[in-house]
Short mmCIF file of C-alpha atoms and ligand atoms in Angstrom, two decimals:
data_model
loop_
_atom_site.label_atom_id
_atom_site.label_comp_id
_atom_site.label_asym_id
_atom_site.label_seq_id
_atom_site.Cartn_x
_atom_site.Cartn_y
_atom_site.Cartn_z
CA MET N 129 -0.31 0.08 0.09
CA ASP N 130 1.53 3.53 -0.80
CA ILE N 131 1.73 5.34 1.84
CA ASN N 132 -0.10 8.48 0.34
CA HIS N 133 -3.12 6.50 0.83
CA PHE N 134 -3.41 8.78 4.07
CA GLU N 135 -3.48 11.80 2.18
CA ASN N 136 -6.21 10.55 -1.27
CA SER N 137 -8.82 9.29 -0.24
CA VAL N 138 -10.61 5.90 0.44
CA LEU N 139 -14.19 5.04 0.35
CA VAL N 140 -16.21 2.47 1.91
CA ILE N 141 -18.83 1.14 0.48
CA ASP N 142 -22.14 -1.16 2.63
CA ASP N 143 -25.61 -1.24 2.32
CA GLU N 144 -25.49 -0.23 6.21
CA THR N 145 -25.27 3.22 7.23
CA PHE N 146 -24.16 1.76 10.74
CA VAL N 147 -21.12 -0.70 9.00
CA LEU N 148 -20.82 2.70 7.62
CA GLU N 149 -20.43 4.85 10.30
CA THR N 150 -18.25 2.52 12.19
CA THR N 151 -15.56 1.84 9.58
CA ALA N 152 -15.01 5.60 8.63
CA ILE N 153 -14.16 5.85 12.34
CA ILE N 154 -11.29 3.35 12.51
CA LEU N 155 -9.54 4.82 9.23
CA GLU N 156 -9.86 8.47 10.45
CA ARG N 157 -7.58 7.37 13.51
CA MET N 158 -5.39 5.24 11.70
CA GLY N 159 -4.36 8.44 10.21
CA PHE N 160 -6.87 8.24 7.00
CA LYS N 161 -7.89 12.05 6.09
CA HIS N 162 -10.17 11.36 3.51
CA VAL N 163 -12.79 8.77 4.17
CA LEU N 164 -16.22 8.57 1.49
CA THR N 165 -18.46 6.07 2.27
CA ALA N 166 -21.60 4.75 -0.76
CA GLU N 167 -24.48 3.35 0.41
CA SER N 168 -24.61 1.70 -3.34
CA VAL N 169 -22.21 0.28 -6.48
CA GLU N 170 -24.64 3.41 -7.83
CA GLN N 171 -22.84 6.61 -5.34
CA ALA N 172 -19.82 3.98 -5.33
CA LEU N 173 -18.83 5.12 -8.59
CA HIS N 174 -20.20 8.57 -8.82
CA MET N 175 -17.73 8.99 -6.29
CA LEU N 176 -14.80 7.15 -7.69
CA ALA N 177 -15.03 9.30 -10.58
CA ASN N 178 -15.78 12.43 -9.10
CA SER N 179 -13.84 12.88 -6.00
CA GLN N 180 -10.22 15.00 -5.18
CA PRO N 181 -8.11 13.39 -3.59
CA VAL N 182 -8.61 10.39 -5.95
CA ILE N 183 -9.84 6.99 -4.35
CA LYS N 184 -6.66 4.87 -4.49
CA LEU N 185 -8.02 2.57 -1.72
CA VAL N 186 -11.77 0.96 -1.85
CA LEU N 187 -13.18 -1.25 1.28
CA THR N 188 -16.59 -3.01 0.26
CA ASP N 189 -19.38 -5.48 0.88
CA LEU N 190 -20.16 -8.33 -1.14
CA ASN N 191 -23.25 -8.56 -0.32
CA MET N 192 -25.67 -5.91 -1.01
CA PRO N 193 -29.79 -5.77 -1.96
CA GLY N 194 -29.41 -4.61 -5.94
CA ALA N 195 -25.86 -4.37 -7.65
CA ASP N 196 -23.67 -6.28 -5.80
CA GLY N 197 -20.21 -6.62 -4.49
CA LEU N 198 -19.79 -9.12 -7.54
CA GLU N 199 -21.48 -6.34 -10.30
CA LEU N 200 -19.30 -3.53 -8.36
CA LEU N 201 -15.58 -5.54 -9.07
CA ARG N 202 -16.79 -6.09 -12.93
CA ARG N 203 -17.93 -1.84 -12.91
CA PHE N 204 -14.61 -1.15 -11.30
CA ASP N 205 -12.60 -3.32 -13.70
CA ASP N 206 -14.11 -1.62 -16.83
CA HIS N 207 -13.48 1.78 -15.38
CA GLY N 208 -10.37 1.14 -14.45
CA TYR N 209 -9.75 1.57 -11.00
CA GLN N 210 -6.12 1.23 -10.28
CA GLY N 211 -6.15 1.26 -6.77
CA ASP N 212 -6.44 -0.95 -3.99
CA ILE N 213 -9.29 -3.74 -3.03
CA LEU N 214 -9.99 -5.11 0.39
CA LEU N 215 -13.19 -7.46 0.42
CA PHE N 216 -15.41 -7.83 3.33
CA SER N 217 -18.80 -9.52 4.15
CA GLY N 218 -21.01 -11.53 6.33
CA GLU N 219 -20.47 -14.52 4.09
CA ASP N 220 -18.08 -17.77 4.61
CA SER N 221 -13.92 -17.47 4.23
CA GLN N 222 -14.41 -20.19 1.41
CA THR N 223 -17.00 -17.12 -0.69
CA LEU N 224 -14.95 -14.81 0.40
CA ARG N 225 -11.01 -16.56 -0.88
CA MET N 226 -13.31 -16.99 -4.12
CA ALA N 227 -14.85 -13.58 -4.67
CA GLU N 228 -10.55 -12.66 -4.20
CA ASN N 229 -9.45 -14.73 -6.58
CA LEU N 230 -12.19 -13.32 -9.11
CA ALA N 231 -11.11 -9.77 -8.16
CA ARG N 232 -7.34 -11.22 -9.01
CA ALA N 233 -8.66 -12.40 -12.37
CA ARG N 234 -9.48 -9.40 -12.94
CA ASN N 235 -6.67 -7.68 -12.57
CA LEU N 236 -7.78 -6.08 -9.77
CA SER N 237 -5.10 -5.00 -6.97
CA VAL N 238 -7.22 -6.84 -4.17
CA ILE N 239 -5.07 -6.50 -0.90
CA GLY N 240 -7.68 -8.79 1.27
CA ALA N 241 -11.13 -9.90 2.31
CA ILE N 242 -12.03 -10.27 6.15
CA ALA N 243 -14.98 -11.33 8.18
CA LYS N 244 -17.94 -8.81 9.70
CA PRO N 245 -18.22 -7.23 11.63
CA LEU N 246 -15.04 -5.89 10.89
CA LYS N 247 -13.01 -5.19 13.49
CA LEU N 248 -9.83 -2.76 14.56
CA ALA N 249 -7.45 -4.82 14.74
CA ALA N 250 -8.00 -7.79 11.73
CA LEU N 251 -7.90 -4.06 9.19
CA SER N 252 -4.77 -2.75 11.31
CA VAL N 253 -2.76 -5.84 10.30
CA ILE N 254 -4.11 -5.86 6.68
CA LEU N 255 -3.31 -2.04 5.84
CA SER N 256 0.17 -2.00 7.93
CA ALA N 257 1.02 -5.20 5.88
CA HIS N 258 0.68 -3.36 2.99
CA SER N 259 2.51 -0.07 4.27
CA PRO N 260 5.27 0.23 3.24
CA GLN N 261 6.73 0.99 6.53
CA THR N 262 4.48 -0.98 8.57
CA SER N 263 5.11 1.74 11.18
CA THR N 264 4.04 4.23 8.83
CA LEU N 265 0.24 4.01 10.55
CA GLU N 266 1.03 4.71 14.02
CA LYS N 267 2.98 7.92 12.96
CA GLN N 268 0.73 9.20 11.23
CA SER N 269 -2.48 8.35 13.38
CA ASP N 270 -2.42 10.94 15.98
CA THR N 271 -4.94 9.35 18.31
CA PRO N 272 -2.67 6.29 20.11
CA TRP N 273 -1.93 3.03 19.00
CA ILE N 274 -2.59 0.83 21.75
CA THR N 275 -2.09 -3.16 22.07
CA PRO N 276 -4.36 -5.37 24.03
CA GLU N 277 -1.97 -5.84 25.94
CA MET N 278 -1.47 -2.90 26.93
CA LEU N 279 -5.09 -2.50 27.97
CA LYS N 280 -5.15 -5.92 29.54
CA SER N 281 -2.39 -4.53 31.85
CA ALA N 282 -4.23 -1.60 32.16
CA ILE N 283 -7.11 -3.08 33.33
CA ASP N 284 -5.15 -5.43 36.00
CA ALA N 285 -3.39 -1.98 37.96
CA LYS N 286 -7.38 -1.10 37.87
CA GLU N 287 -5.97 2.32 36.03
CA LEU N 288 -9.34 3.40 33.78
CA GLU N 289 -10.66 5.83 35.74
CA THR N 290 -14.62 6.96 35.74
CA TRP N 291 -15.36 10.53 35.35
CA PHE N 292 -18.94 12.50 35.45
CA GLN N 293 -21.21 14.68 33.08
CA PRO N 294 -24.35 16.02 34.88
CA LYS N 295 -28.18 15.10 33.21
CA ILE N 296 -30.10 18.25 34.03
CA ASP N 297 -33.46 18.39 34.76
CA ILE N 298 -35.14 21.37 31.70
CA ALA N 299 -38.21 22.02 33.84
CA SER N 300 -36.03 22.45 36.63
CA ARG N 301 -33.46 22.71 35.97
CA GLU N 302 -31.51 20.92 38.18
CA PRO N 303 -28.37 18.11 38.38
CA VAL N 304 -30.75 14.85 38.15
CA GLY N 305 -28.16 12.46 37.48
CA MET N 306 -24.56 12.14 36.80
CA GLU N 307 -23.61 10.06 33.57
CA ALA N 308 -20.41 7.78 34.17
CA LEU N 309 -17.62 8.02 31.15
CA ALA N 310 -14.47 5.47 31.25
CA ARG N 311 -11.65 7.68 30.99
CA TRP N 312 -7.67 6.07 30.84
CA PRO N 313 -5.17 8.89 31.86
CA ASN N 314 -2.01 6.71 30.23
CA SER N 315 1.08 8.36 31.40
CA ALA N 316 3.02 7.76 28.47
CA LEU N 317 0.42 8.76 25.57
CA GLY N 318 -1.60 11.20 28.00
CA PRO N 319 -5.37 10.67 28.67
CA ILE N 320 -7.02 7.67 25.54
CA SER N 321 -10.43 8.50 24.48
CA PRO N 322 -13.38 5.68 25.26
CA ASP N 323 -13.45 5.63 21.82
CA VAL N 324 -10.47 4.48 20.98
CA PHE N 325 -9.66 2.01 23.61
CA ILE N 326 -14.24 0.27 24.55
CA PRO N 327 -14.20 -1.19 20.86
CA VAL N 328 -10.85 -3.60 21.63
CA ALA N 329 -11.90 -4.44 24.56
CA GLU N 330 -15.07 -5.14 22.75
CA GLU N 331 -13.02 -6.98 20.17
CA THR N 332 -10.51 -8.67 23.01
CA GLY N 333 -13.35 -9.97 25.66
CA LEU N 334 -11.71 -7.06 27.69
CA ILE N 335 -14.56 -5.59 28.26
CA HIS N 336 -16.64 -7.67 30.24
CA SER N 337 -13.52 -7.16 33.18
CA LEU N 338 -13.12 -3.17 32.20
CA THR N 339 -17.00 -3.52 33.08
CA TYR N 340 -17.37 -4.67 36.27
CA GLN N 341 -13.91 -2.65 37.55
CA LEU N 342 -15.87 0.99 35.52
CA ILE N 343 -19.29 0.05 37.42
CA GLU N 344 -17.54 -0.33 40.75
CA LYS N 345 -15.65 2.69 40.92
CA ALA N 346 -18.64 4.56 40.02
CA ILE N 347 -20.52 2.60 43.24
CA LYS N 348 -18.49 4.07 44.85
CA PHE N 349 -19.12 7.51 44.52
CA ASP N 350 -22.68 6.86 44.05
CA LYS N 351 -22.39 6.19 47.75
CA GLN N 352 -20.57 9.41 48.57
CA TRP N 353 -22.82 11.10 46.82
CA ARG N 354 -25.78 9.26 47.92
CA ASP N 355 -23.63 9.70 51.78
CA GLN N 356 -23.31 13.07 51.55
CA GLY N 357 -27.10 13.74 50.89
CA LEU N 358 -27.15 14.31 47.21
CA ASP N 359 -29.89 12.30 45.13
CA LEU N 360 -28.28 12.14 41.55
CA LYS N 361 -29.03 8.72 39.38
CA MET N 362 -26.38 6.97 38.57
CA ALA N 363 -25.90 6.00 34.32
CA ILE N 364 -23.16 2.72 33.85
CA ASN N 365 -21.89 2.84 29.10
CA ILE N 366 -22.35 -0.84 29.23
CA SER N 367 -21.25 -2.63 26.31
CA MET N 368 -24.13 -4.82 24.00
CA ASP N 369 -21.60 -8.79 25.07
CA SER N 370 -23.12 -7.72 28.88
CA LEU N 371 -26.71 -8.11 27.04
CA HIS N 372 -25.51 -11.80 26.19
CA ASP N 373 -24.56 -13.05 29.08
CA THR N 374 -27.46 -14.17 31.30
CA SER N 375 -25.84 -13.99 34.25
CA PHE N 376 -25.01 -10.41 33.70
CA PRO N 377 -28.00 -9.02 35.79
CA ASP N 378 -26.82 -11.30 38.87
CA LYS N 379 -23.22 -10.67 38.43
CA LEU N 380 -24.01 -7.00 38.42
CA ASP N 381 -26.91 -7.52 41.68
CA LYS N 382 -23.32 -8.86 44.08
CA LEU N 383 -21.22 -6.54 42.28
CA VAL N 384 -23.57 -3.49 43.73
CA THR N 385 -25.09 -4.25 46.85
CA ASP N 386 -21.15 -5.60 47.55
CA THR N 387 -19.99 -2.03 47.21
CA GLY N 388 -23.21 -0.07 48.92
CA GLY N 389 -24.80 0.78 45.91
CA LYS N 390 -28.89 1.39 45.45
CA LEU N 391 -29.75 -0.88 42.45
CA SER N 392 -32.77 0.58 41.79
CA ASN N 393 -30.16 4.37 41.13
CA LEU N 394 -28.73 3.07 38.69
CA GLN N 395 -29.56 3.65 34.87
CA LEU N 396 -27.99 1.29 31.90
CA GLU N 397 -27.07 2.97 28.91
CA VAL N 398 -27.54 0.85 25.67
CA THR N 399 -26.27 1.53 22.13
CA GLU N 400 -29.00 1.69 20.03
CA SER N 401 -27.17 0.97 17.02
CA ARG N 402 -26.00 -2.16 18.00
CA LEU N 403 -29.41 -3.39 19.86
CA MET N 404 -31.03 -4.12 16.71
CA GLU N 405 -28.49 -6.55 15.71
CA ASP N 406 -30.21 -8.99 17.63
CA LEU N 407 -33.48 -8.99 20.06
CA VAL N 408 -34.12 -12.42 21.51
CA ARG N 409 -31.61 -13.51 23.11
CA PRO N 410 -31.05 -9.67 24.79
CA LEU N 411 -34.30 -9.11 26.07
CA GLU N 412 -34.40 -12.06 28.66
CA VAL N 413 -31.40 -10.50 30.23
CA LEU N 414 -32.88 -6.87 29.96
CA LEU N 415 -36.31 -7.86 31.37
CA ARG N 416 -34.18 -9.45 34.45
CA LEU N 417 -32.16 -5.64 35.22
CA ARG N 418 -36.26 -4.33 34.82
CA MET N 419 -37.09 -7.12 37.39
CA LYS N 420 -34.48 -5.23 39.25
CA LYS N 421 -35.85 -2.10 39.10
CA ILE N 422 -32.56 -0.77 36.97
CA SER N 423 -33.75 2.16 34.60
CA LEU N 424 -32.73 1.57 30.58
CA SER N 425 -31.78 3.87 27.97
CA ILE N 426 -31.47 3.90 24.68
CA ASP N 427 -28.09 5.35 23.65
CA ASP N 428 -27.33 7.39 20.85
CA PHE N 429 -30.65 7.23 19.42
CA GLY N 430 -31.07 8.23 15.78
CA THR N 431 -27.38 7.60 14.39
CA GLY N 432 -29.11 3.51 14.07
CA HIS N 433 -31.98 2.17 11.78
CA SER N 434 -34.03 1.21 14.19
CA ASN N 435 -37.62 2.34 14.24
CA LEU N 436 -40.06 3.60 17.10
CA THR N 437 -41.88 0.47 16.72
CA GLN N 438 -39.84 -1.60 17.67
CA LEU N 439 -39.01 0.19 21.06
CA ARG N 440 -42.10 -0.71 21.40
CA ASP N 441 -41.29 -3.89 22.35
CA LEU N 442 -38.52 -3.34 24.80
CA PRO N 443 -38.23 -2.08 28.90
CA PHE N 444 -36.43 1.10 27.83
CA ASN N 445 -37.28 3.85 30.57
CA GLU N 446 -35.48 6.34 28.56
CA LEU N 447 -34.51 7.99 25.50
CA LYS N 448 -30.89 9.98 24.29
CA LEU N 449 -30.64 11.44 20.93
CA ASP N 450 -27.64 11.11 19.65
CA ARG N 451 -26.44 14.80 19.21
CA SER N 452 -25.61 14.31 15.24
CA TYR N 453 -29.52 14.21 15.44
CA VAL N 454 -30.58 17.57 18.05
CA HIS N 455 -27.71 19.17 15.72
CA GLU N 456 -28.73 18.25 12.44
CA ALA N 457 -32.37 19.72 12.99
CA GLU N 458 -30.93 22.68 13.10
CA ASN N 459 -30.45 22.91 10.18
CA SER N 460 -32.93 20.86 8.05
CA THR N 461 -36.65 20.85 8.67
CA ARG N 462 -36.97 16.88 7.60
CA SER N 463 -34.47 16.05 10.28
CA ALA N 464 -36.50 18.54 12.05
CA MET N 465 -39.37 16.98 12.57
CA ILE N 466 -38.41 12.40 12.04
CA LEU N 467 -36.97 13.75 15.88
CA GLU N 468 -40.03 15.82 17.16
CA SER N 469 -41.89 12.52 15.69
CA SER N 470 -40.03 10.29 17.46
CA VAL N 471 -40.29 12.09 21.27
CA ASP N 472 -43.62 12.33 20.67
CA LEU N 473 -44.19 8.56 20.48
CA ALA N 474 -41.03 8.11 23.21
CA LYS N 475 -43.38 10.36 25.54
CA LYS N 476 -46.30 8.62 24.30
CA LEU N 477 -44.35 5.17 25.64
CA GLU N 478 -43.59 6.97 28.46
CA MET N 479 -39.95 7.01 27.84
CA THR N 480 -37.55 9.78 29.96
CA ILE N 481 -36.53 11.42 26.84
CA VAL N 482 -32.13 12.95 26.86
CA ALA N 483 -30.91 15.11 24.38
CA GLU N 484 -26.77 15.14 24.41
CA GLY N 485 -24.30 17.65 22.50
CA VAL N 486 -26.09 19.62 23.92
CA ASP N 487 -23.23 22.95 23.90
CA SER N 488 -25.06 25.97 23.61
CA LEU N 489 -27.93 28.36 24.97
CA GLU N 490 -29.83 27.61 21.03
CA ALA N 491 -29.45 24.52 20.86
CA TRP N 492 -31.02 24.43 25.32
CA GLN N 493 -33.70 26.21 23.92
CA ARG N 494 -34.35 23.91 21.16
CA VAL N 495 -34.82 21.28 22.20
CA GLU N 496 -36.44 22.61 25.40
CA GLN N 497 -39.55 23.51 22.67
CA LEU N 498 -39.16 20.28 21.06
CA LYS N 499 -40.50 18.77 24.58
CA CYS N 500 -37.42 17.10 26.02
CA ASP N 501 -36.71 16.09 29.40
CA GLN N 502 -33.32 16.10 30.29
CA VAL N 503 -30.54 17.94 28.69
CA GLN N 504 -26.58 16.77 29.03
CA GLY N 505 -23.88 18.34 26.85
CA TYR N 506 -21.22 21.08 27.05
CA TYR N 507 -23.58 24.29 27.44
CA THR N 508 -23.73 22.81 31.72
CA ALA N 509 -20.98 20.76 32.15
CA LYS N 510 -17.85 18.39 30.76
CA PRO N 511 -17.18 15.28 32.42
CA MET N 512 -14.87 15.70 35.35
CA PRO N 513 -13.40 13.86 37.33
CA GLY N 514 -15.47 12.31 40.49
CA GLY N 515 -13.63 14.48 43.33
CA GLU N 516 -15.00 17.35 41.02
CA VAL N 517 -18.59 16.63 41.39
CA PRO N 518 -19.06 17.95 44.61
CA ALA N 519 -17.77 21.00 44.52
CA TRP N 520 -19.84 21.14 40.86
CA LEU N 521 -23.02 20.83 42.45
CA ALA N 522 -21.76 23.81 45.00
CA SER N 523 -21.47 26.25 42.02
CA TRP N 524 -24.50 24.82 40.30
CA PRO N 525 -26.95 27.98 41.30
CA GLU N 526 -24.78 30.55 40.47
CA LEU N 527 -23.81 28.94 37.43
CA ARG N 528 -27.36 28.22 36.07
CA ARG N 529 -28.12 32.48 36.84
CA LYS N 530 -25.40 33.39 34.79
CA LEU N 531 -26.05 30.87 31.83
CA PHE N 532 -29.42 31.09 31.50
CA SER N 533 -29.92 35.37 32.36
P1 LIG W 34 -21.86 8.40 24.60
O1 LIG W 34 -22.24 7.26 25.51
O2 LIG W 34 -22.59 9.07 23.67
O3 LIG W 34 -21.35 9.15 25.35
C1 LIG W 34 -21.46 11.11 25.17
C2 LIG W 34 -20.26 11.49 25.02
O4 LIG W 34 -20.29 12.54 24.26
C3 LIG W 34 -19.10 11.46 25.80
O5 LIG W 34 -17.78 11.04 24.79
C4 LIG W 34 -18.57 12.72 25.98
O6 LIG W 34 -17.60 13.61 26.22
C5 LIG W 34 -19.75 13.51 24.33
N1 LIG W 34 -20.09 14.81 25.06
C6 LIG W 34 -20.65 15.43 26.14
N2 LIG W 34 -21.59 16.50 25.48
C7 LIG W 34 -21.01 17.28 24.18
C8 LIG W 34 -21.01 18.15 23.91
O7 LIG W 34 -21.96 19.12 23.75
N3 LIG W 34 -20.16 18.31 22.41
C9 LIG W 34 -19.41 17.10 22.65
N4 LIG W 34 -18.89 17.46 21.29
N5 LIG W 34 -19.69 16.16 23.04
C10 LIG W 34 -20.08 15.71 24.23
P2 LIG W 34 -16.33 10.51 25.64
O8 LIG W 34 -16.27 10.12 27.66
O9 LIG W 34 -15.69 10.23 24.91
O10 LIG W 34 -17.21 8.82 25.15
C11 LIG W 34 -17.65 8.18 24.39
C12 LIG W 34 -18.53 7.12 24.43
O11 LIG W 34 -17.21 6.21 24.65
C13 LIG W 34 -19.29 7.02 24.86
O12 LIG W 34 -19.85 7.59 24.29
C14 LIG W 34 -19.56 5.84 25.38
O13 LIG W 34 -19.90 4.94 23.73
C15 LIG W 34 -18.24 4.65 24.90
N6 LIG W 34 -17.71 5.21 26.75
C16 LIG W 34 -17.52 5.49 27.48
N7 LIG W 34 -17.39 5.14 28.40
C17 LIG W 34 -17.95 3.97 28.86
C18 LIG W 34 -17.40 2.46 29.35
O14 LIG W 34 -17.36 2.80 30.58
N8 LIG W 34 -18.11 1.46 28.85
C19 LIG W 34 -18.44 1.83 27.61
N9 LIG W 34 -19.00 0.29 26.87
N10 LIG W 34 -18.91 2.34 26.61
C20 LIG W 34 -18.15 3.96 27.12
CA1 LIG W 35 -23.92 6.76 27.41
CA1 LIG W 36 -24.85 8.84 23.69
#
């Protein structure tokens, strides 16, 4: 692979928006500066002909409705495409290998074929192997490159921390909860973002020990704050992997009780896009959690492709509108209408609606108008270390006066 790949455009083709979004994030983190995405072969060909800088690397799904990946290979060949291709697919490895052969027979440069879901590790192995200098990926990227071993030793050494961001009730303008957010204060590399290490934890199975460790740390703060008379819900992000583990509710119950926490004070946030992949197994776990009086939130709502009627059948109490959704509604009436009807229906389902990424007074007013219940965002508070929360709460009345005067 050419070192200039980072400067050239890279194109990802898949019919699933969620796959496009996550792959684009992975590629950007690896250092690619121009990541394009297409949902169909037609759209891809249009980009191939028109994009600047030129496309020199294409990652494509083999299975798409309408014109599929095999047809795409033919059309790319007709087009005289000279760059590299990486195939991915939910098909078995034999099908992938045969598609790879077909592409080579067409004189296309196929640098690999990998199974879906795409994993950061697999992708970086293939792309680095095709890079003239294997270390280029590390150097080019401005986000630190972490290995599963580094993460494992950080978890073993209990180095990960929880920071907290307040959820504010719109009507009373009072803080009603805190969301715990993972932080890795890695001394050599500086703090590492959860967007970098959570996917690594999920790929390697480290997510379970990570989740329990963060829950334990969050619950200790929860207990401290309640002992000080502070009444706040404690929201914790959990990975979909936890919902596939039928022993999770009981393990969580034991951990929270042993740490002196209160189950009914707990909210678990699960990301919506992954929730919709397979509902049957997680449903049992979700119901068990609800029966333990734990509140459940759908996170990042609006980024996947669920519809609200699916939500009707899931035992969720809270819906968190993704920040991109909240911002899009500002610029597009269509997005605003979708946002409005989501809020409407969620209300009818008696869910609490939290708007994320509210970073200005205008955004606050917009979501207030939409009848959202709570707000979380930089306008009211950025995430902070647990030790700073009581002081922030004490300063809130003054801060609130300034923000809303
Ligand atoms: P999330 O659950 O959607 O968390 C909200 C993210 O948005 C946080 O990023 C927060 O700092 C950021 N944010 C909040 N308000 C604003 C705003 O006004 N503007 C902007 N631009 N950003 C805002 P953070 O802490 O980097 O977390 C990123 C994601 O990592 C989280 O997204 C969550 O999906 C995941 N994550 C964090 N902690 C954990 C954890 O303990 N377990 C698991 N499984 N995932 C976690
Ligand atoms: Ca969250
Ligand atoms: Ca979110």
